[in-house]
Tab-separated table of C-alpha atoms (C1' of nucleotides) in Angstrom:
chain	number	residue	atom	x	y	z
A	297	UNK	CA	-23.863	3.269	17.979
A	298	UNK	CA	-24.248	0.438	15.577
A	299	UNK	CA	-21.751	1.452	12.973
A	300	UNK	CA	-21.672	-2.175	11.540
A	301	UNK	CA	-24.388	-4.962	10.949
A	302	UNK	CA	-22.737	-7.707	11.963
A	303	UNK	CA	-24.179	-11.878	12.247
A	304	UNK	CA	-24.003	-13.904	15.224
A	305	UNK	CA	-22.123	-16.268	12.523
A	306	UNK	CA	-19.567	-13.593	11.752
A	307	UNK	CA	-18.626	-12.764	15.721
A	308	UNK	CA	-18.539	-16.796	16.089
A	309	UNK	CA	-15.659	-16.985	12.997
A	310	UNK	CA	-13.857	-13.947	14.901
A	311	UNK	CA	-14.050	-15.512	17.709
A	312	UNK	CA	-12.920	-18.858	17.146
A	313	UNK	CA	-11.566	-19.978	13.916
A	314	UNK	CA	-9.191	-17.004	13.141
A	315	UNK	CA	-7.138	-17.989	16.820
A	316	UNK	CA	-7.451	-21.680	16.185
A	317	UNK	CA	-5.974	-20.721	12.398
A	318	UNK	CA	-3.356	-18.949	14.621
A	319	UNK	CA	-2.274	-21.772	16.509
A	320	UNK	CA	-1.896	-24.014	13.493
A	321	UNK	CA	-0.410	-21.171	11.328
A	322	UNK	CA	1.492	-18.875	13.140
A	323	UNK	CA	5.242	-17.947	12.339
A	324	UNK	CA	7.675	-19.453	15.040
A	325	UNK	CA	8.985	-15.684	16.059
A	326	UNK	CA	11.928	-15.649	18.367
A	327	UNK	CA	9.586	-13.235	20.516
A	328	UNK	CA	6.588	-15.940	20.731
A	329	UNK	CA	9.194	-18.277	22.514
A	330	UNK	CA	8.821	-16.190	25.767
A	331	UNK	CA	6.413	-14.116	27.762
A	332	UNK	CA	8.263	-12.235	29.383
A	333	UNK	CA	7.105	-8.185	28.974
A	334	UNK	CA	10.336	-6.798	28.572
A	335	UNK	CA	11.390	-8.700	25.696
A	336	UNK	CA	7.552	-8.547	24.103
A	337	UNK	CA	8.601	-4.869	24.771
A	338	UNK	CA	11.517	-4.808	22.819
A	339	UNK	CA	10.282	-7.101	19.898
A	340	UNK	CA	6.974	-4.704	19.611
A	341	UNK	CA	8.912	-1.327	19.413
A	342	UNK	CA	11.119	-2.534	16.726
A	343	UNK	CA	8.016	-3.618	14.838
A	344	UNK	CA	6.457	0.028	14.627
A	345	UNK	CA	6.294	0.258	10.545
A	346	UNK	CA	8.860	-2.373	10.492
A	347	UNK	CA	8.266	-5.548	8.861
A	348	UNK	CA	8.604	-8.654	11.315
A	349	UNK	CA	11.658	-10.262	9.082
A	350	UNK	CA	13.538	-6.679	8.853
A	351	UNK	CA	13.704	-6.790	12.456
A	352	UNK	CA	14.337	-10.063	13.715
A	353	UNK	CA	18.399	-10.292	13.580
A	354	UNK	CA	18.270	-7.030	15.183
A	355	UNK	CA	16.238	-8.380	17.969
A	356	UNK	CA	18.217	-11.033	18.676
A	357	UNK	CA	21.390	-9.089	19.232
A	358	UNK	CA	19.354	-6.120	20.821
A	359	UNK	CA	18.389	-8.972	23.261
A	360	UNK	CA	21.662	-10.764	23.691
A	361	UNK	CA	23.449	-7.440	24.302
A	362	UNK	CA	20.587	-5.987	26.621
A	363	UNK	CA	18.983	-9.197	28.460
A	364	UNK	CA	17.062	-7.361	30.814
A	365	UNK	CA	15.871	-4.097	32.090
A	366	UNK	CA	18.423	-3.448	33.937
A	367	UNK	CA	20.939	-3.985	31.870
A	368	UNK	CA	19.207	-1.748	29.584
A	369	UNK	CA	18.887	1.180	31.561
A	370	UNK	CA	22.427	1.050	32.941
A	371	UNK	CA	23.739	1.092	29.320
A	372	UNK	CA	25.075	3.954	27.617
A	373	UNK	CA	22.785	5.718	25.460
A	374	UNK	CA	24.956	5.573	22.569
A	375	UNK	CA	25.382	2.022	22.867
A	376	UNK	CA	21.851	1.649	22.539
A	377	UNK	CA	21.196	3.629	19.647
A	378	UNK	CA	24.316	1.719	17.778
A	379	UNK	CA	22.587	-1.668	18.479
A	380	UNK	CA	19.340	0.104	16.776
A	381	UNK	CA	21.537	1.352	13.637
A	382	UNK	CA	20.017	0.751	10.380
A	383	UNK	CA	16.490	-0.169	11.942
A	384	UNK	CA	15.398	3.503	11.405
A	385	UNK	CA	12.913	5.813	13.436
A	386	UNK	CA	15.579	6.500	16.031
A	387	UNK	CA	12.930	8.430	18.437
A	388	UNK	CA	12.357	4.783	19.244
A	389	UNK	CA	14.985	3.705	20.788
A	390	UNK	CA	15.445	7.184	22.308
A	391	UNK	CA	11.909	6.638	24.074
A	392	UNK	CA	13.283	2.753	24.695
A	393	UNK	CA	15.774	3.764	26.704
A	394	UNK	CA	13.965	6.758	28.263
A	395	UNK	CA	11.441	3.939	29.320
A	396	UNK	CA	13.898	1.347	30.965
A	397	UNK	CA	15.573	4.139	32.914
A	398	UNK	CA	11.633	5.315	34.100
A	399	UNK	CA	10.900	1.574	35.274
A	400	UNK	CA	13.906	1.436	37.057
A	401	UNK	CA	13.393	4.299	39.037
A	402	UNK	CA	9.719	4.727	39.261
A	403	UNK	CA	8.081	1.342	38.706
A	404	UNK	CA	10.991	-0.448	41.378
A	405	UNK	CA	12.276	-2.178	37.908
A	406	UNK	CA	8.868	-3.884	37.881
A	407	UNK	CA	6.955	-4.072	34.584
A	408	UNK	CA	4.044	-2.383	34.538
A	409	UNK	CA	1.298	-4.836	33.640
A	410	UNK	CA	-1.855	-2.805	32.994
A	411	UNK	CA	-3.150	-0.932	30.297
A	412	UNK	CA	-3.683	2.364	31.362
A	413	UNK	CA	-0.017	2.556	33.327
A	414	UNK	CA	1.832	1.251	29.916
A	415	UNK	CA	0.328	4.142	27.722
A	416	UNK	CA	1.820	6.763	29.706
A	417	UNK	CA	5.453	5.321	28.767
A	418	UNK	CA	7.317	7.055	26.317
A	419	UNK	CA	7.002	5.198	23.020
A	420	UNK	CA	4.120	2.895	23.852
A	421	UNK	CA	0.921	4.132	22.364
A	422	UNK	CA	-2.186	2.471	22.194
A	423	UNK	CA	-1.493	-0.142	19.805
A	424	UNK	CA	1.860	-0.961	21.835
A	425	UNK	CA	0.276	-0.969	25.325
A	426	UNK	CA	-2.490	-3.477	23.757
A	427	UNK	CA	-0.158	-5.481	22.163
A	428	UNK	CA	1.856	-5.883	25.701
A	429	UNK	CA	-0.602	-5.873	27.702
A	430	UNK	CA	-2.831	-8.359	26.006
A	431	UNK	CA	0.549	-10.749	24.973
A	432	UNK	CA	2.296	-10.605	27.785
A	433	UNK	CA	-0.432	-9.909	30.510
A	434	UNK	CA	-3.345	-11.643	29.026
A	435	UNK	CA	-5.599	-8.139	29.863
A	436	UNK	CA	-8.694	-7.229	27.829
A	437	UNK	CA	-8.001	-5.284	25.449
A	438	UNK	CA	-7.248	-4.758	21.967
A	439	UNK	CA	-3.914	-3.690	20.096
A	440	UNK	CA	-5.365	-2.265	16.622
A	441	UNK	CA	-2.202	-1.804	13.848
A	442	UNK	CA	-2.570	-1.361	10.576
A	443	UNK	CA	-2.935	-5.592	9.633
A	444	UNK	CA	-6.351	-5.017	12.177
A	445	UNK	CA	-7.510	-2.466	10.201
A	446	UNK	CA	-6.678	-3.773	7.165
A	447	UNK	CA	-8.180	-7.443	7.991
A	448	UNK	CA	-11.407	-6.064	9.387
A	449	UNK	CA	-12.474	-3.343	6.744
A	450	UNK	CA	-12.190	-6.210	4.743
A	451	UNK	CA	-14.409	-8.513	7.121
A	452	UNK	CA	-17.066	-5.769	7.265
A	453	UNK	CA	-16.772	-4.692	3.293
A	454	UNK	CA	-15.595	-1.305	5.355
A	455	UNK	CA	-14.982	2.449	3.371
A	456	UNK	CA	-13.908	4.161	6.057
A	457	UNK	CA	-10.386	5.787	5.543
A	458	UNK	CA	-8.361	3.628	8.179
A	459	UNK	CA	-5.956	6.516	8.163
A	460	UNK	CA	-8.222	8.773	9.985
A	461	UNK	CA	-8.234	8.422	13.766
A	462	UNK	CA	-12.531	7.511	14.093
A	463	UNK	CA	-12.278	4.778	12.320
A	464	UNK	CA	-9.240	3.092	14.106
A	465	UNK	CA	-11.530	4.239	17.133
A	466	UNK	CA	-14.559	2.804	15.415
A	467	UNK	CA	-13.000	-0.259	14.759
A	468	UNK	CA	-11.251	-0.917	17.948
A	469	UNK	CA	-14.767	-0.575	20.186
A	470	UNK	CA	-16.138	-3.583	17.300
A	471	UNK	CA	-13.300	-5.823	18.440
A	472	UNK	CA	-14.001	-4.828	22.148
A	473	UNK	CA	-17.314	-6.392	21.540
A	474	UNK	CA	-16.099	-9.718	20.528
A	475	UNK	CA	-13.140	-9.677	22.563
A	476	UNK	CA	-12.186	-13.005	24.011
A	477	UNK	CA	-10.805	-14.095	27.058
A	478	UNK	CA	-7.142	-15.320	25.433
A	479	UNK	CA	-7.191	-11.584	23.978
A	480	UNK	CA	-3.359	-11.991	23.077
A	481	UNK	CA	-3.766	-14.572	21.068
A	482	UNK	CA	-6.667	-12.983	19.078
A	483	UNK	CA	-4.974	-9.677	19.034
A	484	UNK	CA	-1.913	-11.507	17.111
A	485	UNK	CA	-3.800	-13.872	15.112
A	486	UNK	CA	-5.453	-11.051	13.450
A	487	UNK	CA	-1.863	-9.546	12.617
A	488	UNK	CA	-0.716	-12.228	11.702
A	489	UNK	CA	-3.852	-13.510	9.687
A	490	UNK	CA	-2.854	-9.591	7.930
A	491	UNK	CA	1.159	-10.352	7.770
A	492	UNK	CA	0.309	-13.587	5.928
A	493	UNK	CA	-3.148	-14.304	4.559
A	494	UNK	CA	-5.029	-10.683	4.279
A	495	UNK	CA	-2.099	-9.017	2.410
A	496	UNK	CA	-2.366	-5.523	1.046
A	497	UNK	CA	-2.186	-7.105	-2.376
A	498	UNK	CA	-2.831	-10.149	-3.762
A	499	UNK	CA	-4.825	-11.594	-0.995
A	500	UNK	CA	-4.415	-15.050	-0.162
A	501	UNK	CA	-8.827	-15.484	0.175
A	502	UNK	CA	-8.719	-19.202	-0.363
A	503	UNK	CA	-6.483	-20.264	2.549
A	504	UNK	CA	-8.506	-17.668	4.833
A	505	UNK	CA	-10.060	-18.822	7.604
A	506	UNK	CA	-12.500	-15.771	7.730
A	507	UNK	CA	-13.419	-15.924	3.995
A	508	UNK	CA	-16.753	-17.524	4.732
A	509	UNK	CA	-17.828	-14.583	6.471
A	510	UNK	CA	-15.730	-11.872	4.701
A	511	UNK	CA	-17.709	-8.898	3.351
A	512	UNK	CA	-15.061	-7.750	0.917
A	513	UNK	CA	-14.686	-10.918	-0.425
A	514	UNK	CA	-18.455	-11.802	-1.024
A	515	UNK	CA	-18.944	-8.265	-2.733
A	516	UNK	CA	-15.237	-8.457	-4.707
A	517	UNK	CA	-13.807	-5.775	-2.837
A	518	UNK	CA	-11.013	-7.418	-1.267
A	519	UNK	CA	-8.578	-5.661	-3.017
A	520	UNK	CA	-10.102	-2.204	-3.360
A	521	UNK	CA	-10.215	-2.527	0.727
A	522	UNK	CA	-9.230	-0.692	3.101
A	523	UNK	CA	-9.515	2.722	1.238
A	524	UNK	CA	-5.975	4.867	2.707
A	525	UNK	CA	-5.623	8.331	1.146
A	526	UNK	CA	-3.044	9.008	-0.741
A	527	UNK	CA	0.318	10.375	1.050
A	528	UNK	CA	1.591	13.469	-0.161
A	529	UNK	CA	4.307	13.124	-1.673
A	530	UNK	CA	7.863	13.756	-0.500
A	531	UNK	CA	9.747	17.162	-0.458
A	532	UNK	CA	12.951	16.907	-2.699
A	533	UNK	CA	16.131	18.321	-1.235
A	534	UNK	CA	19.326	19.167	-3.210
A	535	UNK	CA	22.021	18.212	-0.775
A	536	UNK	CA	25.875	18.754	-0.669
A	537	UNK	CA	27.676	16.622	1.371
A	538	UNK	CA	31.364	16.814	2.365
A	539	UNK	CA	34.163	14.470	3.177
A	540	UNK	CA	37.165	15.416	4.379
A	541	UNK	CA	39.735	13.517	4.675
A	542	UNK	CA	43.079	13.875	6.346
A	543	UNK	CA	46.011	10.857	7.158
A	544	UNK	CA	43.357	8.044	6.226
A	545	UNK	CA	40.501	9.706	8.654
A	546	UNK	CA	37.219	10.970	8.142
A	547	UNK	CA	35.843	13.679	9.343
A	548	UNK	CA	32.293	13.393	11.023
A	549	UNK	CA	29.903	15.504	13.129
A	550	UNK	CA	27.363	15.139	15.391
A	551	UNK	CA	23.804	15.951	13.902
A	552	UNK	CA	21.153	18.408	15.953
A	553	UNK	CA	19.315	16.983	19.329
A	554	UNK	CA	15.934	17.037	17.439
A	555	UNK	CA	14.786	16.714	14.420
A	556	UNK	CA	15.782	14.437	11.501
A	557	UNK	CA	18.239	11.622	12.515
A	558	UNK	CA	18.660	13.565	15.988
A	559	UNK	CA	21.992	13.051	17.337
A	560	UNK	CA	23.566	10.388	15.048
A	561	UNK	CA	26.744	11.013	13.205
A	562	UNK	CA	26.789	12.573	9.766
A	563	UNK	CA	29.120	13.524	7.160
A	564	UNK	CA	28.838	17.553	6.919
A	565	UNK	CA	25.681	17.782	5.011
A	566	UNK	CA	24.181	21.057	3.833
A	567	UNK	CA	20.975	22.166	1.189
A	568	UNK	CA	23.038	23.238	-2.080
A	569	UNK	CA	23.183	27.016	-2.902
A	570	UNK	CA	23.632	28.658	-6.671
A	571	UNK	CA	27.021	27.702	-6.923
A	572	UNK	CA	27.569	23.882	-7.081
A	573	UNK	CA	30.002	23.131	-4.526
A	574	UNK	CA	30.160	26.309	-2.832
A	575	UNK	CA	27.294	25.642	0.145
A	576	UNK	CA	29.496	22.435	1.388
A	577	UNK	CA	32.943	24.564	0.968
A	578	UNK	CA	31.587	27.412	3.272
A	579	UNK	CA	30.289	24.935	6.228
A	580	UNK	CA	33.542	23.225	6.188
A	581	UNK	CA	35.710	26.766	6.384
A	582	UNK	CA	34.251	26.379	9.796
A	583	UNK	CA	35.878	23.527	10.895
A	584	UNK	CA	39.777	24.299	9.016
A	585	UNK	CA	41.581	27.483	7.643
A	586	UNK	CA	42.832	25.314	5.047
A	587	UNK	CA	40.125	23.983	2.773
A	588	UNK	CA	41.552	22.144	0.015
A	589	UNK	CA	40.266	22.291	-3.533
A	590	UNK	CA	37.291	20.276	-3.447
A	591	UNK	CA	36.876	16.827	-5.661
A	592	UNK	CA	33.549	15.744	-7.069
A	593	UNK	CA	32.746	12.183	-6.308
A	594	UNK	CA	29.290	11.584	-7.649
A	595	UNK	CA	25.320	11.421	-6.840
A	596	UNK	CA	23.277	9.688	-4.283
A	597	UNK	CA	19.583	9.668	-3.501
A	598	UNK	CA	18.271	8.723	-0.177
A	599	UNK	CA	14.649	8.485	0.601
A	600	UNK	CA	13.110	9.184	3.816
A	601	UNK	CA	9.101	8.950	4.281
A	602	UNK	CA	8.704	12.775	3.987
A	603	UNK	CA	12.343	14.220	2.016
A	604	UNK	CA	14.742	12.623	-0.794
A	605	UNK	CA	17.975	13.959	-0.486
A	606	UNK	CA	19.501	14.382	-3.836
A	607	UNK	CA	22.982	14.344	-2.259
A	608	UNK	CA	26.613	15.819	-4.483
A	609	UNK	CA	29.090	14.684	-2.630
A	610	UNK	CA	32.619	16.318	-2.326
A	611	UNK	CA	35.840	15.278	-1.234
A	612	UNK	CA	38.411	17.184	0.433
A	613	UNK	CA	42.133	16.263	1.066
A	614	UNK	CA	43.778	17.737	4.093
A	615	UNK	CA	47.441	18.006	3.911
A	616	UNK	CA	48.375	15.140	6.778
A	617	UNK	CA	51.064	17.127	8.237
A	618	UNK	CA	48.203	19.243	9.401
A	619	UNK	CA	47.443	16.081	11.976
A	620	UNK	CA	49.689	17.814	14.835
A	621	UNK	CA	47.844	20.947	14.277
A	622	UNK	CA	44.692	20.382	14.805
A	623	UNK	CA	44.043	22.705	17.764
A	624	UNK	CA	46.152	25.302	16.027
A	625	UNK	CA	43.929	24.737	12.577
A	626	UNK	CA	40.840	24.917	14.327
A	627	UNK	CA	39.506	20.889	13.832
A	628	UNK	CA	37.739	20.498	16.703
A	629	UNK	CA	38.000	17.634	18.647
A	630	UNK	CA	34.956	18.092	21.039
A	631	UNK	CA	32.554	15.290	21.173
A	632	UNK	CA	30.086	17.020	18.340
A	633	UNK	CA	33.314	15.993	15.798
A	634	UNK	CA	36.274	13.817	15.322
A	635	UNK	CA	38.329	12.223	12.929
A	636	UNK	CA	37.900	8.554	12.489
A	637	UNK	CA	40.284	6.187	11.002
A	638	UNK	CA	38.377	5.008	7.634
A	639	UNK	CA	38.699	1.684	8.481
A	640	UNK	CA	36.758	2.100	12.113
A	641	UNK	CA	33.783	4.206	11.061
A	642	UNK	CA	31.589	1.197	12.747
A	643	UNK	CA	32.479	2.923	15.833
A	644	UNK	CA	29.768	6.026	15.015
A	645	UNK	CA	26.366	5.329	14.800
A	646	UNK	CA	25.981	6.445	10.963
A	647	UNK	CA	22.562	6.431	9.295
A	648	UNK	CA	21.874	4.264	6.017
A	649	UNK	CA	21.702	8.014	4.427
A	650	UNK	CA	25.426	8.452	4.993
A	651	UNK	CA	26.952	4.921	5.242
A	652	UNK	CA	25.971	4.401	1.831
A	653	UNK	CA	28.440	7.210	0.355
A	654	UNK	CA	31.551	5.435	1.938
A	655	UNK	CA	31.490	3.104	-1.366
A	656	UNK	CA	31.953	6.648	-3.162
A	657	UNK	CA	35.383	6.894	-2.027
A	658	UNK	CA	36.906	3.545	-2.271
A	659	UNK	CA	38.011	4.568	-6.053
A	660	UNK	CA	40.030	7.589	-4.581
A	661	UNK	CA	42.009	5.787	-1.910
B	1149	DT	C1'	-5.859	17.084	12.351
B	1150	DA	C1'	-1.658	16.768	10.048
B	1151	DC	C1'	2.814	16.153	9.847
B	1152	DA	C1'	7.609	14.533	11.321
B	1153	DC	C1'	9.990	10.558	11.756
B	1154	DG	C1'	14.035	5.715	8.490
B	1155	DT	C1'	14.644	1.995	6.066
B	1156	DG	C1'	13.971	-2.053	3.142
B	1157	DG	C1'	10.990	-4.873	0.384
B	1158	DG	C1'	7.483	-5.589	-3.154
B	1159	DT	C1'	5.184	-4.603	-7.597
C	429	DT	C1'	11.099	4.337	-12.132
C	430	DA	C1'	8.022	5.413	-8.816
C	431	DC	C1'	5.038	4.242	-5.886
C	432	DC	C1'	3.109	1.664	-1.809
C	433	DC	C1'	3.607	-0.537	2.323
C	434	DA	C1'	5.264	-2.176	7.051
C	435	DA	C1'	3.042	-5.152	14.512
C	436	DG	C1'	2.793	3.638	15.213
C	437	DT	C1'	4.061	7.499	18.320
C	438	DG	C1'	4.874	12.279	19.472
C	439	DT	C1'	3.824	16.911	18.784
DNA sequence: TACACGTGGGT
DNA sequence: TACCCAAGTGT
């Protein structure tokens, strides 16, 4: 199934210049110093739709806290998920951790070094299990992201959607065809050749090594390429959020198992109702029998990929003396809530969505 | 197939 | 401002 015409001269370019433009070019990445899987692991998880310099001090300290698998899989989960805080898609490092404990006990702690075996870990898909495979293993195969597809619709003058699954497929049995033997290497020079040369927009074409044989660029279409479809856009969400505050503490709870932000800590966040104020006043009669008058502190917006959270937040001062009577007043002090000195609120894992509200109440302290 | 799933950077 | 995008995976 010939879905491209594609020159002898064009494979020979794939083949050879765009790695040799990788050795001469490529970023010095504090994950290119080793080859060892488990850190490739690491550094290729965090870079799921996560750009390379976002990630890289949280790399290093994911890797100086968590050296090796073992260490990893011994750790507490919520340790792990603090050292991912701020990095975002927390499913991640859910499935990271999931995976580490699954080596350990099913793999003897050993790596798995094939293809097929690292695709049925939680969190490594096809792109992942290429990438490690191919970086850290040197096996066949590609690892097809979204700088791949980007850099070869381009290369073929491609207008197939890369967002639908046949052409990733589509493109991915091309590269098969011209696959060479130091396939990690190739794999990343094409990334990077997308991270640095072949950029969304504004394409660097003059310092490309694959211009001569670019498709896109001998038609003009290098920036019309690839064609995406538009997302939809996201759902807006008015939001109330709550603080209350008692003796200098905040009061936080644990968010749902599943679902958006799945077990992190939260400020008590509800959709608004008619009333202004009265949605966030009626979760928090849950936790005490003596709401105070709430306070309005102001606005924030908070954009995920799919919701914006138009967020009101309130305040609410508790009476301190009601500290020895917590029990009595119905606070719970399970481990799905606590009080938290305001000072130590580094001790929760709390979501950019919430941590950014703290500034709100600096003015009424 | 389509959508859920975070956050920060760029234009 | 509002969009787009980023070394994708799970359901």
């Amino acid at each position: 199934m010939p879905a491209f015409n594609i020159s002898n001269a064009q494979i020979y370019i794939l083949q050879n210049n765009s790695p040799n433009w990788f050795n001469k070019n490529k970023r010095s990445l504090p994950f290119r110093q080793t080859k060892d899987p488990y850190q490739i692991w690491i550094s290729e998880i965090m870079a799921q739709q996560t750009q390379i310099d976002t990630l890289i001090p949280y790399y290093k300290r994911f890797i100086e806290k968590f050296p090796d698998l073992k260490t990893l899989a011994a750790a507490e989960e919520s340790a792990v998920l603090k050292a991912w805080e701020g990095l975002g898609y927390y499913s991640r490092v859910r499935n990271l951790h999931k995976t580490a404990r699954l080596i350990e006990s099913d793999y003897d702690g050993c790596f798995p070094s094939d293809y097929q075996t690292l695709i049925k870990l939680p969190g490594i898909g096809p792109y992942t299990g290429g990438a490690i495979a191919s970086i850290a293993f040197n096996e066949a195969v590609t690892a097809v992201d979204g700088n791949v597809l980007r850099v070869i619709s381009r290369f073929l003058n491609s207008h197939l959607d890369i967002g639908e699954n046949k052409t990733k497929k589509v493109i991915t049995q091309w590269l098969e065809t011209i696959l060479p033997a130091n396939s990690g290497d190739f794999n990343e020079s094409l990334m990077e050749l997308g991270a640095l040369i072949c950029s969304p927009t504004n394409p660097q074409c003059p310092d490309c090594p694959l211009r001569d044989g670019c498709q896109a660029y001998a038609q003009g279409n290098q920036e019309k390429l690839p064609i995406k479809k538009k997302k939809i856009r996201p759902k807006t969400m008015q939001m109330e959020v709550g603080i209350l505050i008692r003796d200098k503490h905040l009061f936080f709870v644990r968010r749902d198992q599943k679902g958006l932000l799945a077990g992190m800590w939260s400020f008590p966040i509800v959709t608004q109702t008619d009333e202004p104020g009265q949605a966030i006043s009626d979760l928090l009669n849950q936790y005490t029998q003596h709401l105070p008058q709430a306070q309005y502190l102001g606005h924030s917006r908070h954009v995920f990929t799919h919701i914006i959270w138009e967020i009101e937040v309130y305040s609410f001062y508790l009476p301190a003396y009601l500290k020895e009577e917590t029990a009595t007043y119905s606070i719970k002090a399970d481990d799905q809530t606590c009080f938290i000195p305001i000072d130590e609120t580094d001790r929760l894992t709390l979501p950019v969505a919430f941590k950014k509200l703290l500034p709100l109440l600096e003015p009424h302290l």
